[in-house]
PDB file of C-alpha atoms in Angstrom:
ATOM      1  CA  UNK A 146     -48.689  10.019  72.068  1.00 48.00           C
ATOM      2  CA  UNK A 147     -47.936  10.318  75.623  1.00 49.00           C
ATOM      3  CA  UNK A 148     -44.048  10.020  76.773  1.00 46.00           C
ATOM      4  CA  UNK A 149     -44.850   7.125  78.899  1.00 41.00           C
ATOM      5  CA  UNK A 150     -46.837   5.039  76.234  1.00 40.00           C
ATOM      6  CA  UNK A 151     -43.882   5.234  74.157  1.00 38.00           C
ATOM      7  CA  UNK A 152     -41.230   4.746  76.753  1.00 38.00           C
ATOM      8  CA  UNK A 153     -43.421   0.918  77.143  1.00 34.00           C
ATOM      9  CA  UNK A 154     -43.567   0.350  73.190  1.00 36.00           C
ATOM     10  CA  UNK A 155     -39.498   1.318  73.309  1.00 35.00           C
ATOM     11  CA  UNK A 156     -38.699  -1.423  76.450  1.00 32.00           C
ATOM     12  CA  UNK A 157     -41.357  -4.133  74.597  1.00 34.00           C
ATOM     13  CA  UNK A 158     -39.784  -4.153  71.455  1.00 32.00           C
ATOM     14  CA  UNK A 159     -36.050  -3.975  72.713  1.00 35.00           C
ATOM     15  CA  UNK A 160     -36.893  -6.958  75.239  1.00 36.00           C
ATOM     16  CA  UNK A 161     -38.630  -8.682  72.223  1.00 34.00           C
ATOM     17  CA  UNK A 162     -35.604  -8.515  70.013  1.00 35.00           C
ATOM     18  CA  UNK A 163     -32.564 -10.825  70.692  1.00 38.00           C
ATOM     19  CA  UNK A 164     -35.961 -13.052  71.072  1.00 30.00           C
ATOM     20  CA  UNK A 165     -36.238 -12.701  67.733  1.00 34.00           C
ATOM     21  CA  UNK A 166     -33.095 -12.583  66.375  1.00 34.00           C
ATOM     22  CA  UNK A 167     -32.325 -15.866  68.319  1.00 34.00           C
ATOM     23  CA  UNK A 168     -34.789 -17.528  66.923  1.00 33.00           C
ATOM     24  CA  UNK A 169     -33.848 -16.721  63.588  1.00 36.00           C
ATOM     25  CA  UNK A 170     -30.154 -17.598  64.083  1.00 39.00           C
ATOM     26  CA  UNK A 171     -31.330 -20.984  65.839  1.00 40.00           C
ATOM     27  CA  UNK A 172     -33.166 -21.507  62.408  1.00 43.00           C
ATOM     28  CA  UNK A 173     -29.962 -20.668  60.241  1.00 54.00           C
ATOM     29  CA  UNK A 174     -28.275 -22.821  62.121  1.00 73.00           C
ATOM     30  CA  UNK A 175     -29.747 -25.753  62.424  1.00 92.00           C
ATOM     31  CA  UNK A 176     -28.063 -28.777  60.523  1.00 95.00           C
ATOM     32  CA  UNK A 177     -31.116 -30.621  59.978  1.00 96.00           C
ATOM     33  CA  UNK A 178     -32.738 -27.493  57.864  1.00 97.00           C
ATOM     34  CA  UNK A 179     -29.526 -27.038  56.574  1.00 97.00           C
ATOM     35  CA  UNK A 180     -28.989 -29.880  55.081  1.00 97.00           C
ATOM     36  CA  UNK A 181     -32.623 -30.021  53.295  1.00 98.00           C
ATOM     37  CA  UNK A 182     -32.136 -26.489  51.661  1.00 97.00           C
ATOM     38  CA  UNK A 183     -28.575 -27.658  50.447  1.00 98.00           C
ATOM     39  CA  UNK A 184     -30.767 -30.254  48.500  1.00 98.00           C
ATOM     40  CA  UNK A 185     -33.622 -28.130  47.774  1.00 98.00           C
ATOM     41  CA  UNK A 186     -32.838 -24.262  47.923  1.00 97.00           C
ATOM     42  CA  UNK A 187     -29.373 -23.816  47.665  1.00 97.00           C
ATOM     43  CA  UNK A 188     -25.582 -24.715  47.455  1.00 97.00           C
ATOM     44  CA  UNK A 189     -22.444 -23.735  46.416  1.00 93.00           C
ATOM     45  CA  UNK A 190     -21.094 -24.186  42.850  1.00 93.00           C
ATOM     46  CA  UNK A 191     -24.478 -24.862  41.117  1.00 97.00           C
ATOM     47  CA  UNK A 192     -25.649 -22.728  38.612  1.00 94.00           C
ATOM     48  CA  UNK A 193     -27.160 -19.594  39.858  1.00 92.00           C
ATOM     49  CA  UNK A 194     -26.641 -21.234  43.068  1.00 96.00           C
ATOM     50  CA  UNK A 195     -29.902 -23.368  43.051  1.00 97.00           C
ATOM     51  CA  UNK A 196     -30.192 -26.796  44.973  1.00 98.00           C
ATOM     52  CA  UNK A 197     -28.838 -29.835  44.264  1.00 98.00           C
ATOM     53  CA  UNK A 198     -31.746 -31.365  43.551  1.00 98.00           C
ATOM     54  CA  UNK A 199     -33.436 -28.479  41.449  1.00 98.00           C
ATOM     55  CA  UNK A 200     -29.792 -28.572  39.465  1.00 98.00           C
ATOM     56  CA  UNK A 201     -30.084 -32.739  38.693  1.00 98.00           C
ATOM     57  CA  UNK A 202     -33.679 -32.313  37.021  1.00 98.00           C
ATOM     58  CA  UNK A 203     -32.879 -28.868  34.936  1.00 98.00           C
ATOM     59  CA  UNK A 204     -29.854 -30.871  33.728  1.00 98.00           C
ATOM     60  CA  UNK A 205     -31.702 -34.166  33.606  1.00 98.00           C
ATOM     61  CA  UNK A 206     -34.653 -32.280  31.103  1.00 98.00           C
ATOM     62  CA  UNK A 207     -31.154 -31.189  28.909  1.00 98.00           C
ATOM     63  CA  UNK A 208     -29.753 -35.066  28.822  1.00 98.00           C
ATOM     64  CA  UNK A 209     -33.637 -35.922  27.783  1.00 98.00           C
ATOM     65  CA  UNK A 210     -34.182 -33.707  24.911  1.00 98.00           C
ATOM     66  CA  UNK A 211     -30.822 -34.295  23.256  1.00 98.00           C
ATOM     67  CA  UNK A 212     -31.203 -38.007  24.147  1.00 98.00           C
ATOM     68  CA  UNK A 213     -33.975 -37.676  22.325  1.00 98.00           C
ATOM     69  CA  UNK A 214     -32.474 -36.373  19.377  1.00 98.00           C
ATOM     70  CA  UNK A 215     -30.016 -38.904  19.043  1.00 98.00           C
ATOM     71  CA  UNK A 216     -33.162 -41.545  18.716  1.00 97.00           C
ATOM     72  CA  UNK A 217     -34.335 -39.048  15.967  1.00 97.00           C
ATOM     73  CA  UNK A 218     -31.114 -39.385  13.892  1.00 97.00           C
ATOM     74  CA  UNK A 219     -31.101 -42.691  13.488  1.00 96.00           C
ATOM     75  CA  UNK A 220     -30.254 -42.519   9.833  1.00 96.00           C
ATOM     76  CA  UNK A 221     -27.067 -40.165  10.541  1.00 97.00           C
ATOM     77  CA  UNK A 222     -24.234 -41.177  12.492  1.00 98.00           C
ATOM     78  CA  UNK A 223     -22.449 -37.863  13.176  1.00 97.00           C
ATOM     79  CA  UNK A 224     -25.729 -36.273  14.188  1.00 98.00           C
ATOM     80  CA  UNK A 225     -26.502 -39.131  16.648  1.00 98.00           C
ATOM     81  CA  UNK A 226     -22.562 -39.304  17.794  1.00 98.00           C
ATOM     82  CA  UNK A 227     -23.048 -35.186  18.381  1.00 98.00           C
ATOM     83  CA  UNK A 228     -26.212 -35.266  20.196  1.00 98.00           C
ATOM     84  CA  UNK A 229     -24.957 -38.315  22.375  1.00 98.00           C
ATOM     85  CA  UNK A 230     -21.874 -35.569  23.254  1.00 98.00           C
ATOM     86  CA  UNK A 231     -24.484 -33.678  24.270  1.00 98.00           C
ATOM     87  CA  UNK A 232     -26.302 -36.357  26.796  1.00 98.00           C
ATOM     88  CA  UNK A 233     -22.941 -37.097  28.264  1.00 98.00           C
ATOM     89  CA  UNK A 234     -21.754 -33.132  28.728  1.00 98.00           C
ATOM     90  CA  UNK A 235     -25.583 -32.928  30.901  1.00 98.00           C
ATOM     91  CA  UNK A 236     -25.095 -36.236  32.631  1.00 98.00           C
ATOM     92  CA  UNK A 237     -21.573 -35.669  33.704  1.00 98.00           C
ATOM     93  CA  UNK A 238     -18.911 -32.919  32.230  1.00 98.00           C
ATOM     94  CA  UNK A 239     -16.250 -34.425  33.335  1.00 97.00           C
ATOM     95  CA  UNK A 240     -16.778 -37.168  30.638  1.00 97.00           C
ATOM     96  CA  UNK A 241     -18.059 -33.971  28.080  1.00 97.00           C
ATOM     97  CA  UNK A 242     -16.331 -30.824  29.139  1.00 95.00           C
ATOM     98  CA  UNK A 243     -18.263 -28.283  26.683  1.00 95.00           C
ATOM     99  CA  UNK A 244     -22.148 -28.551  25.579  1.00 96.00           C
ATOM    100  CA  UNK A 245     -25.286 -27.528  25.937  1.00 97.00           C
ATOM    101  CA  UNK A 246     -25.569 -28.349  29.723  1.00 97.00           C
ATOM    102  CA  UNK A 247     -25.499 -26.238  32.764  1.00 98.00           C
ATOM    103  CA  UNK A 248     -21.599 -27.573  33.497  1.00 97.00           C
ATOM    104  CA  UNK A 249     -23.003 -29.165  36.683  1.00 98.00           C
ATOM    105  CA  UNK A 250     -24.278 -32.984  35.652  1.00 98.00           C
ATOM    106  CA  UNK A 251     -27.364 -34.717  36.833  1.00 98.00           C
ATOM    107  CA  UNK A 252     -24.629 -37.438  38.509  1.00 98.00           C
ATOM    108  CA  UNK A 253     -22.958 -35.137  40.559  1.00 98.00           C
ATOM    109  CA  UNK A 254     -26.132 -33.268  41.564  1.00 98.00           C
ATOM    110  CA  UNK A 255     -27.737 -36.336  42.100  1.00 98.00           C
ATOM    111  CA  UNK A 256     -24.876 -37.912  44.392  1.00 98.00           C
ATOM    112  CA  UNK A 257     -24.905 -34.790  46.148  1.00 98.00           C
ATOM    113  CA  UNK A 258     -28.706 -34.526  46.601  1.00 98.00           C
ATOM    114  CA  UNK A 259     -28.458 -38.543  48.110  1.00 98.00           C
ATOM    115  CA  UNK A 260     -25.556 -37.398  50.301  1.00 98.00           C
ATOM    116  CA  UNK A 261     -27.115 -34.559  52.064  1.00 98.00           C
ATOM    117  CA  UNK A 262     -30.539 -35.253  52.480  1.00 98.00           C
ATOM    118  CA  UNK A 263     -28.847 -38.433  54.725  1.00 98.00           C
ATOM    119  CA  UNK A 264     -26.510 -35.749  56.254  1.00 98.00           C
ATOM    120  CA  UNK A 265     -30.260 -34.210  57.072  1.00 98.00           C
ATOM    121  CA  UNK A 266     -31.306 -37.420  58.683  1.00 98.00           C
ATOM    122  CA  UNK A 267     -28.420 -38.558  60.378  1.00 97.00           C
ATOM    123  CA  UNK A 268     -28.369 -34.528  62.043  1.00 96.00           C
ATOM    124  CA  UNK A 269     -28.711 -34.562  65.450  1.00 95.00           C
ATOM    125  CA  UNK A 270     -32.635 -33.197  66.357  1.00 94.00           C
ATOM    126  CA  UNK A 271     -33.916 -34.969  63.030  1.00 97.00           C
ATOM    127  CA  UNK A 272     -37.443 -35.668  63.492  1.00 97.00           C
ATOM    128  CA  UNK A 273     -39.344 -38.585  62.148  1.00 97.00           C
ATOM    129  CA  UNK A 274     -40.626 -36.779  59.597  1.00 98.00           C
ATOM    130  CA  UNK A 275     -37.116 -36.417  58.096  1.00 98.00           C
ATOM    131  CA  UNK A 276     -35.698 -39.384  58.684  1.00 97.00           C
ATOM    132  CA  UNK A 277     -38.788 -41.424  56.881  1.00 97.00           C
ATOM    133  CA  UNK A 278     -38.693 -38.652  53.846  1.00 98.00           C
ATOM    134  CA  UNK A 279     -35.028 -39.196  53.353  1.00 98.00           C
ATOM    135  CA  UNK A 280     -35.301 -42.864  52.621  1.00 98.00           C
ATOM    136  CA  UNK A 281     -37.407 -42.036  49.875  1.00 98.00           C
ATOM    137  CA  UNK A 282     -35.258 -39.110  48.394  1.00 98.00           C
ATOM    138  CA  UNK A 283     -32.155 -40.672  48.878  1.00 98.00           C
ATOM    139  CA  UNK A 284     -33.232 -43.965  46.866  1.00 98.00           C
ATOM    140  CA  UNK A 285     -34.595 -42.419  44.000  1.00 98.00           C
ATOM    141  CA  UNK A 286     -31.333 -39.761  43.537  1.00 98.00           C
ATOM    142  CA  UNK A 287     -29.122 -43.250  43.998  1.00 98.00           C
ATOM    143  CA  UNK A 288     -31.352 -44.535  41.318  1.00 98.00           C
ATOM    144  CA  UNK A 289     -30.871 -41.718  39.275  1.00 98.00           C
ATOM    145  CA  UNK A 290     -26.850 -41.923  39.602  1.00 98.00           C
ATOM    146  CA  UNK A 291     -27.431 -45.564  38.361  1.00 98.00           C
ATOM    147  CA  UNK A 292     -29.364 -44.149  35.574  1.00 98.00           C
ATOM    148  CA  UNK A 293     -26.766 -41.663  34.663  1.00 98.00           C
ATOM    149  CA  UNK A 294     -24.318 -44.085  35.016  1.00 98.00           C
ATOM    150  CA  UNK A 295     -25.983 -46.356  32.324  1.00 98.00           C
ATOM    151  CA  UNK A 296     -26.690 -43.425  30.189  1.00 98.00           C
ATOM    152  CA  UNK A 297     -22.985 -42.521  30.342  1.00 98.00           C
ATOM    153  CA  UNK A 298     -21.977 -46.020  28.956  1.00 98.00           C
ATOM    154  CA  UNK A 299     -24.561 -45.961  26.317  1.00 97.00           C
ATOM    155  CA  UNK A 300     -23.585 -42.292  24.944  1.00 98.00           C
ATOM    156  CA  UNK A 301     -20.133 -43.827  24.533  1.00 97.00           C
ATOM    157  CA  UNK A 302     -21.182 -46.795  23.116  1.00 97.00           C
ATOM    158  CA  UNK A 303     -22.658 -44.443  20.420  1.00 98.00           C
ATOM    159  CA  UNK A 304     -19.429 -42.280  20.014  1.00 97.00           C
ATOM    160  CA  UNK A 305     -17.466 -45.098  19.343  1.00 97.00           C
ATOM    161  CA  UNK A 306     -20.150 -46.834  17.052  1.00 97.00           C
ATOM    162  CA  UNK A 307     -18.746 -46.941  12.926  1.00 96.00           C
ATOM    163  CA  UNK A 308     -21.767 -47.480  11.606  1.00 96.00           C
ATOM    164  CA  UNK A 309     -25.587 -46.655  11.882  1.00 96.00           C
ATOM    165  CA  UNK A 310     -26.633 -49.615  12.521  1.00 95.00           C
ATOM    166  CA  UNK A 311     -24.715 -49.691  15.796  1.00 94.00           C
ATOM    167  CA  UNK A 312     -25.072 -46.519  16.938  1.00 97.00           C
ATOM    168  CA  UNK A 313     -29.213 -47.047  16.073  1.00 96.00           C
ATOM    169  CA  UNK A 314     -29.202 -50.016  18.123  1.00 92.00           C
ATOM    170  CA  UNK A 315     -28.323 -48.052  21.402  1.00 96.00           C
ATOM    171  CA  UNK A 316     -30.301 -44.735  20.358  1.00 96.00           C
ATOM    172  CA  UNK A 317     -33.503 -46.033  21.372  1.00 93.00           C
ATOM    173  CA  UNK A 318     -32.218 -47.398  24.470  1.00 96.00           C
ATOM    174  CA  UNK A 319     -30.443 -43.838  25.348  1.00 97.00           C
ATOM    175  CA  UNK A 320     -33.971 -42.049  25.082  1.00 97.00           C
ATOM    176  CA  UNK A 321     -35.865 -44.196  27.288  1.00 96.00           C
ATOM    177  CA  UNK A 322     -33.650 -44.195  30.156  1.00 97.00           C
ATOM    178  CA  UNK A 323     -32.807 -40.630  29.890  1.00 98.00           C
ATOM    179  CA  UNK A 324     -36.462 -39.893  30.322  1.00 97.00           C
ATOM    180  CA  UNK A 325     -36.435 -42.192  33.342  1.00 98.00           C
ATOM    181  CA  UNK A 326     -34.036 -40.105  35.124  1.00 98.00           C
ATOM    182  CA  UNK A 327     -36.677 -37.730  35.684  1.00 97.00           C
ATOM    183  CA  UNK A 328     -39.939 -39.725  35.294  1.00 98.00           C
ATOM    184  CA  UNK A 329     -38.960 -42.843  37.089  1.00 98.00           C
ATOM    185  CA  UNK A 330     -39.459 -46.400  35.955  1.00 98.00           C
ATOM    186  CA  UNK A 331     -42.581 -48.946  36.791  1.00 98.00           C
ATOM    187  CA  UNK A 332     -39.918 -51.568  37.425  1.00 96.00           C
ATOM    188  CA  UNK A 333     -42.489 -54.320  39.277  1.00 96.00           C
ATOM    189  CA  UNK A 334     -45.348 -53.143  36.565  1.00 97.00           C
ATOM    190  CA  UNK A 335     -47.867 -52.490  39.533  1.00 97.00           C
ATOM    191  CA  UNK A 336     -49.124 -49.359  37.443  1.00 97.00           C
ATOM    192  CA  UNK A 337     -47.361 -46.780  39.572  1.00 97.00           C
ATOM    193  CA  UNK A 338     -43.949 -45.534  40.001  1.00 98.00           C
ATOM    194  CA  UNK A 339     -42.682 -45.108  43.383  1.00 97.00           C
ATOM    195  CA  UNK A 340     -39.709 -43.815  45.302  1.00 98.00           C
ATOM    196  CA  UNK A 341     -38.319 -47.460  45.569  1.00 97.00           C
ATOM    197  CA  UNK A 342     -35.167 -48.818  44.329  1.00 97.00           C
ATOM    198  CA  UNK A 343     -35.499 -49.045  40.677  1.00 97.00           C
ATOM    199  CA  UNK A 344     -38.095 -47.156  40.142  1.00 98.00           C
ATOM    200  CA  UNK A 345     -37.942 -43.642  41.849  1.00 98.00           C
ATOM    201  CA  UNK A 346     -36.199 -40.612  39.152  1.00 98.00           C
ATOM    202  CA  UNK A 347     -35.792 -37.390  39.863  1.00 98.00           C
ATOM    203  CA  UNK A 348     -39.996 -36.490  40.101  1.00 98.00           C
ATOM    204  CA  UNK A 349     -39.963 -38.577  42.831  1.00 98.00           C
ATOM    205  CA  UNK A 350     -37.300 -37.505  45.027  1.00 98.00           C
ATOM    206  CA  UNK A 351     -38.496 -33.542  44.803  1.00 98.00           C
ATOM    207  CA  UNK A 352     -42.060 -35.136  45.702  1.00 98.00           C
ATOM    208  CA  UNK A 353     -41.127 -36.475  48.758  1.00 98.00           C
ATOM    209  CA  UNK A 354     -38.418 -33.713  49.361  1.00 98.00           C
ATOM    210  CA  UNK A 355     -41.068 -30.986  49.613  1.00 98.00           C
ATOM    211  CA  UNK A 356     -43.500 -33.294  51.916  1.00 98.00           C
ATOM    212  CA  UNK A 357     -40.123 -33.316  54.112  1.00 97.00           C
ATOM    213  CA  UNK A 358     -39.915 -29.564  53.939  1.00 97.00           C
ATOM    214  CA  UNK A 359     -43.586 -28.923  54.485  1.00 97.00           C
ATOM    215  CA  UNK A 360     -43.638 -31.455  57.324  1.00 97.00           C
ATOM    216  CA  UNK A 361     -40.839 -29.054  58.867  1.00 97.00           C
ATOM    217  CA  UNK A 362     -42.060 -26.118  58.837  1.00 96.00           C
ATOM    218  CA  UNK A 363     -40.290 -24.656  55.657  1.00 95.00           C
ATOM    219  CA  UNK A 364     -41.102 -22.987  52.934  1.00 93.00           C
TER     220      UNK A 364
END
């Protein structure tokens, strides 16, 4: 190759450079972005350092299957009063320090899910995209934190049951709303489950997170 060609491919790709490395460092470092992969990619403290979001529905699917064996138990008190440990330890370890959870809780992942997808939107340079997407993922993570909140108070109402017939009575109602923390609920029966208050779980809040992210650019 001639000196000259390569003295020109030398100069193009040195002046191309900080061009690229700016732009990549403009993408690091913008809030907005930032703020979306804390919910959906990434943040300190959660196991294997996934997203908040990605963290509330792996726990949420734990809560759910032992929830689920507490309704199947309905005959034996200590199994249902074990399992319903269980629900609370996945729901929130500060009320259940060991089980078979990932130590996070769907609560706290969900509460921090709602907080930063409006830290996302509220971001100075937040395009409309974002700010409409937010709405949606921020009311059906609150709804979920409502959810685990009533989930908490129901797997205590079964550890402090003395007999079966209590602790049956709230079994039933444990299992269906810990499968609503993912799922969602048809609260206005119109045959569909949305994002809005009430009604949006989990499902529902990744849906519309990942329209935000695709409408951004991200992968």
């Amino acid at each position: 190759m001639p000196a000259i060609t390569k003295r020109l491919i030398v100069i193009t790709f040195v002046a191309m450079a900080p061009l690229t490395l700016g732009a990549l460092v403009a993408h690091q470092t913008n809030p907005v972005h930032a703020h979306i992969g804390h919910v959906m990619d990434g943040f300190r403290n959660t196991p294997n350092g996934q997203g908040l979001l990605p963290t509330a529905i792996a726990e949420a699917q734990i809560a759910a299957q032992h929830a689920t064996l507490v309704a199947g138990n309905t005959d034996n008190l200590e199994a249902m009063q074990r399992h319903a440990g269980h629900v609370l330890h996945a729901v929130d370890p500060t009320e259940m320090p060991s089980g078979p959870g990932l130590g996070y809780g769907v609560k706290p992942a969900a509460v921090g899910a709602a907080r930063h997808i409006r830290l996302a939107a509220n971001s100075e340079g937040a395009s409309s995209n974002v700010a409409t997407h937010a709405q949606h993922v921020e009311t059906s993570a609150n709804n979920s934190v409502e959810r685990a909140n009533a989930l908490i108070a129901l797997a205590k109402e079964i550890q402090e049951a003395t007999t079966v017939a209590t602790a049956a009575d709230a079994a039933e109602r444990l299992s269906t709303l810990a499968a609503q923390l993912i799922a969602g609920h048809d609260a206005n029966t119109d045959g569909r489950i949305g994002w809005q208050e009430h009604e949006g779980g989990l499902q529902q809040a990744e849906q519309h997170a990942n329209l935000m992210k695709k409408g951004e650019g991200l992968p």
